[in-house]
């Protein structure tokens, strides 16, 4: 016969078990903290998500496969994607240490159309595509540095032959395209010549006229910002114009307003690469370098009418205390939404890239009318006598399920009553 204390203990256990079961049945589904900030009303299960991404909020991302090109036996430096010959199709331009390649996706392969090889004493630093003369064809803008640490950028064009045409060469500026959407502009900065600094003066907006590049006006930027570590664009539901930058000291992703006031700063490092400019060394015997971050994209990746910040988060390995030597063993791509308070994680690539993402472009890679994210990855940098360089280009295809305005048009069509027959 059970004692009174045993009966009481058994009753308490039954009550506790039933309350736990009831709590578990009614527990709400877990959501990312950014869900409430962004105010999305869709339930998480309704997100048609590209399986190559992890989304923290509900976005209309189209489910599709990850495209991967063949291995490139060189160290990839940069890439960009746009129409370079006015045929209505986008081409991919990518650069390695001494080569500029032009290709177009043809099903599962990247078909090479043309190339350009630089001199051996010149190292390429970056590549961008922009229509400089208003003819609807994007020119290829390549920044480079000679072995004597002088800048020597060049502008190329594609005319249908297997060799890219030189439009201008020996430009004594480092060049980059900044801005977003229809507000992209050619930007440049002079190299330093008499100190152990990478640049001289501030970045300038540039124009290309009569075969020459010249400054039009200075870009108003915070003090630490240089040509390679910033972008400017409108962000958030209010289309606030902001400056996104990666600090050269700690590589924190940081937002500034146009007056130079800091709006937000990350705790983690972003956009780190091993790409670099060699500095003039007059007082020091050892070579000094300035590492260049990967691109900061400001664009509308999900066609919701507001831009996101898209940037790489590369994972550094090796020996971090050696300031002139660095390596990365993996990376992911992140997109963040601005909520008038901070940059909230929107999605990141689910698969860990087999090396750092050194550059990327958001455009239509397969020419089917939807946005794709194309990423250049360095698997092996080729930094030793026993190691060959190896890179790869991957594409996150058809990120968004509808073209801009399609959802609104479909809603209007569904709400319009059919005409009555006579």
Short mmCIF file of C-alpha atoms in Angstrom, two decimals:
data_model
loop_
_atom_site.label_atom_id
_atom_site.label_comp_id
_atom_site.label_asym_id
_atom_site.label_seq_id
_atom_site.Cartn_x
_atom_site.Cartn_y
_atom_site.Cartn_z
CA UNK A 1 0.00 0.00 0.00
CA UNK A 2 1.42 3.37 -1.10
CA UNK A 3 2.13 5.94 1.57
CA UNK A 4 0.52 9.37 1.45
CA UNK A 5 3.87 10.98 0.50
CA UNK A 6 4.24 8.60 -2.47
CA UNK A 7 0.74 9.41 -3.72
CA UNK A 8 1.38 13.15 -3.48
CA UNK A 9 4.69 12.83 -5.35
CA UNK A 10 3.04 10.79 -8.11
CA UNK A 11 0.26 13.37 -8.50
CA UNK A 12 2.79 16.18 -8.80
CA UNK A 13 4.70 14.29 -11.50
CA UNK A 14 1.51 13.69 -13.51
CA UNK A 15 0.53 17.35 -13.33
CA UNK A 16 4.04 18.45 -14.33
CA UNK A 17 4.16 16.07 -17.31
CA UNK A 18 0.74 17.19 -18.59
CA UNK A 19 1.67 20.88 -18.35
CA UNK A 20 4.92 20.30 -20.25
CA UNK A 21 3.08 18.38 -22.99
CA UNK A 22 0.50 21.15 -23.30
CA UNK A 23 3.25 23.82 -23.48
CA UNK A 24 5.10 21.95 -26.21
CA UNK A 25 1.95 21.60 -28.32
CA UNK A 26 1.22 25.32 -28.21
CA UNK A 27 4.78 26.68 -28.52
CA UNK A 28 5.03 29.24 -31.33
CA UNK A 29 7.35 28.59 -34.26
CA UNK A 30 10.80 30.07 -33.84
CA UNK A 31 11.66 33.09 -35.98
CA UNK A 32 14.79 35.13 -36.50
CA UNK A 33 14.83 38.31 -34.34
CA UNK A 34 14.96 40.44 -37.50
CA UNK A 35 11.48 39.16 -38.44
CA UNK A 36 9.73 41.56 -36.07
CA UNK A 37 11.98 44.45 -37.04
CA UNK A 38 11.27 44.11 -40.73
CA UNK A 39 7.55 43.61 -40.23
CA UNK A 40 7.03 40.74 -42.65
CA UNK A 41 3.58 39.12 -42.34
CA UNK A 42 4.16 35.91 -44.25
CA UNK A 43 4.66 32.72 -42.24
CA UNK A 44 8.14 31.16 -42.59
CA UNK A 45 6.81 28.07 -44.35
CA UNK A 46 5.67 30.17 -47.32
CA UNK A 47 9.15 31.25 -48.40
CA UNK A 48 10.04 29.70 -51.82
CA UNK A 49 13.72 29.73 -50.97
CA UNK A 50 16.77 29.02 -53.09
CA UNK A 51 18.22 26.02 -51.20
CA UNK A 52 21.68 27.56 -51.44
CA UNK A 53 20.66 30.36 -49.07
CA UNK A 54 19.55 30.63 -45.47
CA UNK A 55 17.00 33.41 -45.18
CA UNK A 56 16.31 35.14 -41.89
CA UNK A 57 13.14 36.84 -43.14
CA UNK A 58 10.43 35.82 -45.55
CA UNK A 59 11.45 36.82 -49.08
CA UNK A 60 10.17 35.68 -52.45
CA UNK A 61 13.36 33.88 -53.42
CA UNK A 62 13.02 31.46 -56.30
CA UNK A 63 14.19 27.90 -55.76
CA UNK A 64 16.97 27.02 -58.16
CA UNK A 65 20.34 25.28 -58.42
CA UNK A 66 23.84 26.51 -57.77
CA UNK A 67 25.87 26.97 -60.97
CA UNK A 68 29.60 26.34 -60.92
CA UNK A 69 32.10 26.94 -63.68
CA UNK A 70 35.25 24.98 -64.38
CA UNK A 71 38.40 25.51 -62.37
CA UNK A 72 40.58 28.46 -63.41
CA UNK A 73 44.34 27.72 -63.03
CA UNK A 74 45.05 31.30 -61.92
CA UNK A 75 44.36 33.53 -58.93
CA UNK A 76 41.11 35.37 -59.52
CA UNK A 77 41.23 39.08 -58.66
CA UNK A 78 37.83 40.48 -59.66
CA UNK A 79 34.77 40.26 -61.91
CA UNK A 80 31.74 42.17 -63.16
CA UNK A 81 28.65 41.36 -65.23
CA UNK A 82 26.86 43.53 -67.85
CA UNK A 83 26.18 43.91 -71.58
CA UNK A 84 29.46 44.92 -73.27
CA UNK A 85 28.41 44.68 -76.94
CA UNK A 86 24.79 46.00 -77.03
CA UNK A 87 23.32 42.65 -78.05
CA UNK A 88 20.87 42.58 -75.13
CA UNK A 89 22.77 39.79 -73.33
CA UNK A 90 25.08 40.13 -70.36
CA UNK A 91 28.70 39.08 -70.48
CA UNK A 92 31.01 38.25 -67.59
CA UNK A 93 34.39 39.95 -67.36
CA UNK A 94 36.87 38.51 -64.89
CA UNK A 95 40.53 39.26 -64.22
CA UNK A 96 43.48 37.35 -62.82
CA UNK A 97 46.93 38.72 -61.97
CA UNK A 98 47.89 39.44 -65.61
CA UNK A 99 44.81 38.58 -67.72
CA UNK A 100 41.42 40.04 -68.57
CA UNK A 101 38.84 37.48 -69.78
CA UNK A 102 35.43 38.03 -71.35
CA UNK A 103 32.90 35.20 -71.30
CA UNK A 104 29.21 34.42 -71.52
CA UNK A 105 27.28 31.63 -69.84
CA UNK A 106 26.23 28.96 -72.30
CA UNK A 107 24.23 26.41 -70.32
CA UNK A 108 26.52 24.58 -67.91
CA UNK A 109 29.73 26.19 -69.22
CA UNK A 110 31.25 29.66 -69.36
CA UNK A 111 32.13 30.27 -73.00
CA UNK A 112 35.24 32.42 -73.43
CA UNK A 113 34.80 35.15 -76.04
CA UNK A 114 37.91 37.33 -75.77
CA UNK A 115 40.87 38.17 -73.57
CA UNK A 116 43.66 40.68 -73.00
CA UNK A 117 47.08 40.00 -71.45
CA UNK A 118 49.00 42.75 -69.65
CA UNK A 119 52.74 43.22 -69.38
CA UNK A 120 54.56 41.02 -66.88
CA UNK A 121 55.55 44.02 -64.73
CA UNK A 122 51.90 45.02 -64.23
CA UNK A 123 49.53 43.51 -61.63
CA UNK A 124 45.76 43.89 -62.01
CA UNK A 125 43.77 45.13 -59.00
CA UNK A 126 40.09 45.47 -59.96
CA UNK A 127 37.61 45.45 -62.84
CA UNK A 128 34.29 47.25 -63.41
CA UNK A 129 31.85 47.68 -66.29
CA UNK A 130 30.26 51.06 -67.07
CA UNK A 131 28.94 52.86 -70.15
CA UNK A 132 31.39 55.77 -70.29
CA UNK A 133 30.28 57.37 -73.57
CA UNK A 134 26.51 56.81 -73.49
CA UNK A 135 26.34 54.43 -76.47
CA UNK A 136 24.70 51.61 -74.49
CA UNK A 137 27.82 49.47 -74.46
CA UNK A 138 29.74 48.99 -71.22
CA UNK A 139 33.44 49.62 -71.32
CA UNK A 140 35.81 47.45 -69.26
CA UNK A 141 37.62 49.52 -66.61
CA UNK A 142 40.70 47.83 -65.16
CA UNK A 143 42.90 49.19 -62.37
CA UNK A 144 46.51 48.08 -62.27
CA UNK A 145 49.82 48.79 -60.60
CA UNK A 146 53.32 48.61 -62.07
CA UNK A 147 56.20 47.03 -60.18
CA UNK A 148 57.52 50.54 -59.40
CA UNK A 149 54.28 51.16 -57.41
CA UNK A 150 52.80 53.60 -59.94
CA UNK A 151 49.15 53.37 -60.98
CA UNK A 152 48.38 52.47 -64.57
CA UNK A 153 44.73 51.81 -65.28
CA UNK A 154 43.29 50.97 -68.68
CA UNK A 155 39.93 50.93 -70.46
CA UNK A 156 39.03 48.10 -72.83
CA UNK A 157 36.13 47.39 -75.19
CA UNK A 158 34.77 44.31 -76.93
CA UNK A 159 34.38 44.60 -80.71
CA UNK A 160 33.58 40.97 -81.54
CA UNK A 161 37.15 39.75 -81.98
CA UNK A 162 39.06 37.37 -79.74
CA UNK A 163 41.24 40.17 -78.36
CA UNK A 164 39.80 43.03 -76.33
CA UNK A 165 40.38 46.48 -77.83
CA UNK A 166 42.37 49.07 -75.85
CA UNK A 167 40.44 52.36 -75.59
CA UNK A 168 42.83 54.09 -73.16
CA UNK A 169 45.95 53.00 -71.30
CA UNK A 170 48.53 54.29 -68.80
CA UNK A 171 45.89 56.23 -66.87
CA UNK A 172 47.70 57.53 -63.72
CA UNK A 173 44.69 56.92 -61.45
CA UNK A 174 43.29 53.90 -59.68
CA UNK A 175 39.72 53.56 -61.02
CA UNK A 176 36.55 52.04 -59.58
CA UNK A 177 32.81 52.28 -60.29
CA UNK A 178 30.76 53.34 -57.25
CA UNK A 179 27.03 53.89 -56.67
CA UNK A 180 24.05 51.68 -57.42
CA UNK A 181 21.39 51.22 -60.08
CA UNK A 182 21.30 54.10 -62.55
CA UNK A 183 23.51 56.25 -60.30
CA UNK A 184 26.78 54.44 -60.89
CA UNK A 185 29.75 56.72 -61.52
CA UNK A 186 33.39 56.37 -62.46
CA UNK A 187 35.53 57.16 -59.41
CA UNK A 188 39.29 57.48 -59.09
CA UNK A 189 42.09 58.17 -56.64
CA UNK A 190 45.74 59.05 -57.13
CA UNK A 191 48.47 56.75 -55.80
CA UNK A 192 50.86 58.01 -53.14
CA UNK A 193 54.31 58.88 -54.46
CA UNK A 194 56.38 60.10 -51.52
CA UNK A 195 55.25 58.23 -48.40
CA UNK A 196 54.23 54.81 -47.15
CA UNK A 197 50.56 55.44 -47.91
CA UNK A 198 48.45 53.71 -50.59
CA UNK A 199 46.72 56.83 -51.94
CA UNK A 200 47.20 60.54 -52.35
CA UNK A 201 44.33 62.90 -51.62
CA UNK A 202 40.65 61.95 -51.65
CA UNK A 203 38.61 59.91 -54.16
CA UNK A 204 37.29 61.95 -57.10
CA UNK A 205 34.36 61.52 -59.44
CA UNK A 206 35.77 61.15 -62.94
CA UNK A 207 34.63 61.59 -66.53
CA UNK A 208 35.87 59.98 -69.73
CA UNK A 209 35.99 62.35 -72.70
CA UNK A 210 37.99 62.34 -75.94
CA UNK A 211 39.97 59.32 -74.83
CA UNK A 212 41.06 60.90 -71.55
CA UNK A 213 40.00 60.48 -67.92
CA UNK A 214 39.82 63.57 -65.73
CA UNK A 215 38.46 64.61 -62.36
CA UNK A 216 35.16 66.48 -62.06
CA UNK A 217 34.85 66.88 -58.27
CA UNK A 218 35.90 65.37 -54.95
CA UNK A 219 33.71 62.71 -53.30
CA UNK A 220 32.67 63.80 -49.79
CA UNK A 221 33.60 60.87 -47.56
CA UNK A 222 34.70 60.18 -43.96
CA UNK A 223 38.41 60.60 -43.38
CA UNK A 224 39.47 56.94 -43.38
CA UNK A 225 37.59 56.01 -46.59
CA UNK A 226 39.52 55.32 -49.80
CA UNK A 227 38.58 54.31 -53.33
CA UNK A 228 38.34 50.59 -52.64
CA UNK A 229 36.52 50.34 -49.30
CA UNK A 230 33.20 52.14 -49.84
CA UNK A 231 30.00 52.43 -51.83
CA UNK A 232 27.17 54.98 -51.78
CA UNK A 233 23.46 54.30 -52.28
CA UNK A 234 19.92 54.55 -50.94
CA UNK A 235 18.96 52.09 -48.23
CA UNK A 236 15.90 51.19 -46.18
CA UNK A 237 12.18 51.92 -46.50
CA UNK A 238 12.85 55.68 -46.57
CA UNK A 239 15.55 55.39 -49.28
CA UNK A 240 18.06 57.05 -47.00
CA UNK A 241 21.29 57.92 -48.81
CA UNK A 242 24.15 56.31 -46.89
CA UNK A 243 27.83 55.48 -47.26
CA UNK A 244 28.69 51.80 -46.66
CA UNK A 245 32.35 51.20 -45.91
CA UNK A 246 34.75 48.61 -44.55
CA UNK A 247 37.28 50.28 -42.28
CA UNK A 248 40.87 49.63 -43.28
CA UNK A 249 41.92 49.26 -39.62
CA UNK A 250 39.49 46.59 -38.35
CA UNK A 251 37.38 45.74 -41.45
CA UNK A 252 34.10 46.36 -39.63
CA UNK A 253 31.16 47.01 -41.95
CA UNK A 254 30.06 50.57 -41.13
CA UNK A 255 27.32 52.94 -42.28
CA UNK A 256 27.73 56.73 -42.40
CA UNK A 257 25.32 59.45 -43.39
CA UNK A 258 26.34 61.86 -46.13
CA UNK A 259 27.52 64.33 -43.51
CA UNK A 260 30.06 61.83 -42.15
CA UNK A 261 28.16 60.81 -39.01
CA UNK A 262 28.35 57.14 -38.06
CA UNK A 263 24.98 55.39 -38.23
CA UNK A 264 25.90 51.75 -37.49
CA UNK A 265 28.95 49.49 -37.16
CA UNK A 266 29.26 45.70 -37.14
CA UNK A 267 31.16 43.67 -34.58
CA UNK A 268 32.50 41.21 -37.16
CA UNK A 269 35.00 41.69 -39.97
CA UNK A 270 33.80 41.80 -43.57
CA UNK A 271 35.17 41.80 -47.13
CA UNK A 272 38.70 40.72 -46.27
CA UNK A 273 40.86 39.48 -49.16
CA UNK A 274 44.54 38.99 -49.92
CA UNK A 275 44.36 41.39 -52.90
CA UNK A 276 46.63 44.34 -52.23
CA UNK A 277 48.48 47.43 -53.39
CA UNK A 278 52.24 47.55 -52.77
CA UNK A 279 53.20 50.82 -51.07
CA UNK A 280 56.21 52.95 -51.93
CA UNK A 281 58.84 52.24 -49.25
CA UNK A 282 61.40 55.00 -48.82
CA UNK A 283 62.29 54.62 -45.15
CA UNK A 284 61.49 50.95 -44.52
CA UNK A 285 63.43 48.09 -46.06
CA UNK A 286 60.55 45.61 -45.98
CA UNK A 287 57.69 45.71 -48.47
CA UNK A 288 54.49 47.26 -47.11
CA UNK A 289 51.07 46.52 -48.58
CA UNK A 290 47.52 47.86 -48.32
CA UNK A 291 44.96 45.04 -48.52
CA UNK A 292 41.93 45.74 -50.68
CA UNK A 293 38.48 44.59 -49.54
CA UNK A 294 36.01 42.84 -51.79
CA UNK A 295 33.20 44.81 -53.40
CA UNK A 296 30.32 46.31 -51.40
CA UNK A 297 27.12 46.05 -53.47
CA UNK A 298 24.11 48.26 -52.76
CA UNK A 299 21.21 46.88 -54.78
CA UNK A 300 17.69 45.48 -54.52
CA UNK A 301 18.30 41.73 -54.43
CA UNK A 302 14.66 40.72 -53.75
CA UNK A 303 12.81 43.39 -55.80
CA UNK A 304 10.91 44.78 -52.82
CA UNK A 305 11.72 48.38 -53.78
CA UNK A 306 14.47 48.88 -51.19
CA UNK A 307 18.19 48.22 -51.59
CA UNK A 308 20.20 45.81 -49.49
CA UNK A 309 23.92 45.77 -48.67
CA UNK A 310 25.56 42.67 -50.16
CA UNK A 311 29.06 41.84 -48.97
CA UNK A 312 31.38 38.88 -48.36
CA UNK A 313 32.28 37.58 -44.93
CA UNK A 314 35.52 35.69 -45.48
CA UNK A 315 37.09 33.55 -42.77
CA UNK A 316 40.76 34.26 -42.21
CA UNK A 317 43.30 31.53 -41.52
CA UNK A 318 47.04 31.34 -41.38
CA UNK A 319 49.06 33.67 -39.13
CA UNK A 320 47.06 36.86 -38.44
CA UNK A 321 49.95 38.63 -36.64
CA UNK A 322 51.97 38.96 -39.88
CA UNK A 323 50.59 42.22 -41.28
CA UNK A 324 51.92 41.76 -44.82
CA UNK A 325 50.77 38.16 -45.20
CA UNK A 326 47.22 36.87 -44.90
CA UNK A 327 45.14 33.95 -46.12
CA UNK A 328 41.49 32.92 -46.05
CA UNK A 329 40.11 29.41 -46.03
CA UNK A 330 36.39 29.95 -46.66
CA UNK A 331 33.66 32.54 -47.00
CA UNK A 332 29.96 33.31 -47.32
CA UNK A 333 27.92 36.06 -48.98
CA UNK A 334 25.61 38.10 -46.76
CA UNK A 335 22.79 40.50 -47.60
CA UNK A 336 21.59 42.94 -44.96
CA UNK A 337 18.53 45.19 -44.86
CA UNK A 338 18.61 48.67 -43.34
CA UNK A 339 15.78 49.21 -40.84
CA UNK A 340 16.48 52.89 -39.96
CA UNK A 341 18.22 51.45 -36.91
CA UNK A 342 20.82 48.95 -38.11
CA UNK A 343 21.75 46.54 -40.88
CA UNK A 344 19.69 43.42 -40.16
CA UNK A 345 20.81 40.05 -41.63
CA UNK A 346 18.55 39.19 -44.54
CA UNK A 347 20.19 36.08 -45.96
CA UNK A 348 23.54 34.41 -46.32
CA UNK A 349 24.79 31.71 -48.67
CA UNK A 350 24.12 28.38 -46.97
CA UNK A 351 27.04 26.57 -48.55
CA UNK A 352 30.48 27.51 -47.20
CA UNK A 353 32.56 28.66 -50.16
CA UNK A 354 35.87 26.75 -50.56
CA UNK A 355 37.85 29.97 -50.26
CA UNK A 356 37.40 33.74 -49.99
CA UNK A 357 34.87 35.52 -52.19
CA UNK A 358 37.11 38.12 -53.81
CA UNK A 359 34.43 39.76 -55.96
CA UNK A 360 30.79 39.37 -56.99
CA UNK A 361 28.13 40.90 -59.21
CA UNK A 362 24.33 41.01 -59.06
CA UNK A 363 22.81 40.87 -62.55
CA UNK A 364 21.23 38.50 -65.06
CA UNK A 365 23.91 35.86 -65.65
CA UNK A 366 21.85 33.42 -67.76
CA UNK A 367 19.93 36.16 -69.64
CA UNK A 368 16.46 34.94 -68.68
CA UNK A 369 15.19 38.15 -67.11
CA UNK A 370 15.88 37.40 -63.43
CA UNK A 371 18.69 38.39 -61.11
CA UNK A 372 21.62 36.12 -60.35
CA UNK A 373 24.51 36.55 -57.94
CA UNK A 374 27.86 35.59 -59.49
CA UNK A 375 30.80 35.08 -57.11
CA UNK A 376 34.52 34.68 -57.75
CA UNK A 377 36.28 32.37 -55.28
CA UNK A 378 40.02 31.77 -54.81
CA UNK A 379 40.59 28.16 -53.73
CA UNK A 380 44.40 28.19 -53.86
CA UNK A 381 46.25 31.54 -54.15
CA UNK A 382 49.39 29.95 -55.63
CA UNK A 383 51.60 31.72 -53.12
CA UNK A 384 54.38 29.15 -53.03
CA UNK A 385 56.67 27.19 -55.33
CA UNK A 386 54.85 23.94 -54.58
CA UNK A 387 51.33 25.33 -54.92
CA UNK A 388 49.49 26.18 -58.13
CA UNK A 389 46.79 28.86 -58.10
CA UNK A 390 43.22 27.73 -58.59
CA UNK A 391 39.92 29.66 -58.63
CA UNK A 392 36.29 29.07 -59.49
CA UNK A 393 33.24 31.15 -60.42
CA UNK A 394 29.88 30.18 -58.93
CA UNK A 395 26.40 31.54 -59.58
CA UNK A 396 23.30 31.65 -57.39
CA UNK A 397 20.76 31.51 -60.19
CA UNK A 398 17.29 33.14 -60.33
CA UNK A 399 17.30 34.63 -56.86
CA UNK A 400 13.91 36.28 -57.15
CA UNK A 401 10.76 34.67 -58.48
CA UNK A 402 9.22 37.69 -60.22
CA UNK A 403 10.35 40.69 -62.20
CA UNK A 404 9.71 44.15 -60.72
CA UNK A 405 6.00 45.02 -60.80
CA UNK A 406 4.78 41.53 -61.75
CA UNK A 407 3.17 40.89 -58.37
CA UNK A 408 1.30 44.20 -58.50
CA UNK A 409 0.14 43.60 -62.07
CA UNK A 410 -1.10 40.11 -61.22
CA UNK A 411 -3.02 41.46 -58.24
CA UNK A 412 -4.68 44.16 -60.37
CA UNK A 413 -5.58 41.63 -63.05
CA UNK A 414 -7.15 39.29 -60.50
CA UNK A 415 -9.17 42.16 -58.97
CA UNK A 416 -10.51 43.44 -62.33
CA UNK A 417 -13.89 41.85 -63.21
CA UNK A 418 -14.12 40.11 -66.57
CA UNK A 419 -16.09 42.05 -69.25
CA UNK A 420 -19.67 40.94 -69.71
CA UNK A 421 -20.70 39.45 -73.02
CA UNK A 422 -23.16 41.31 -75.26
#
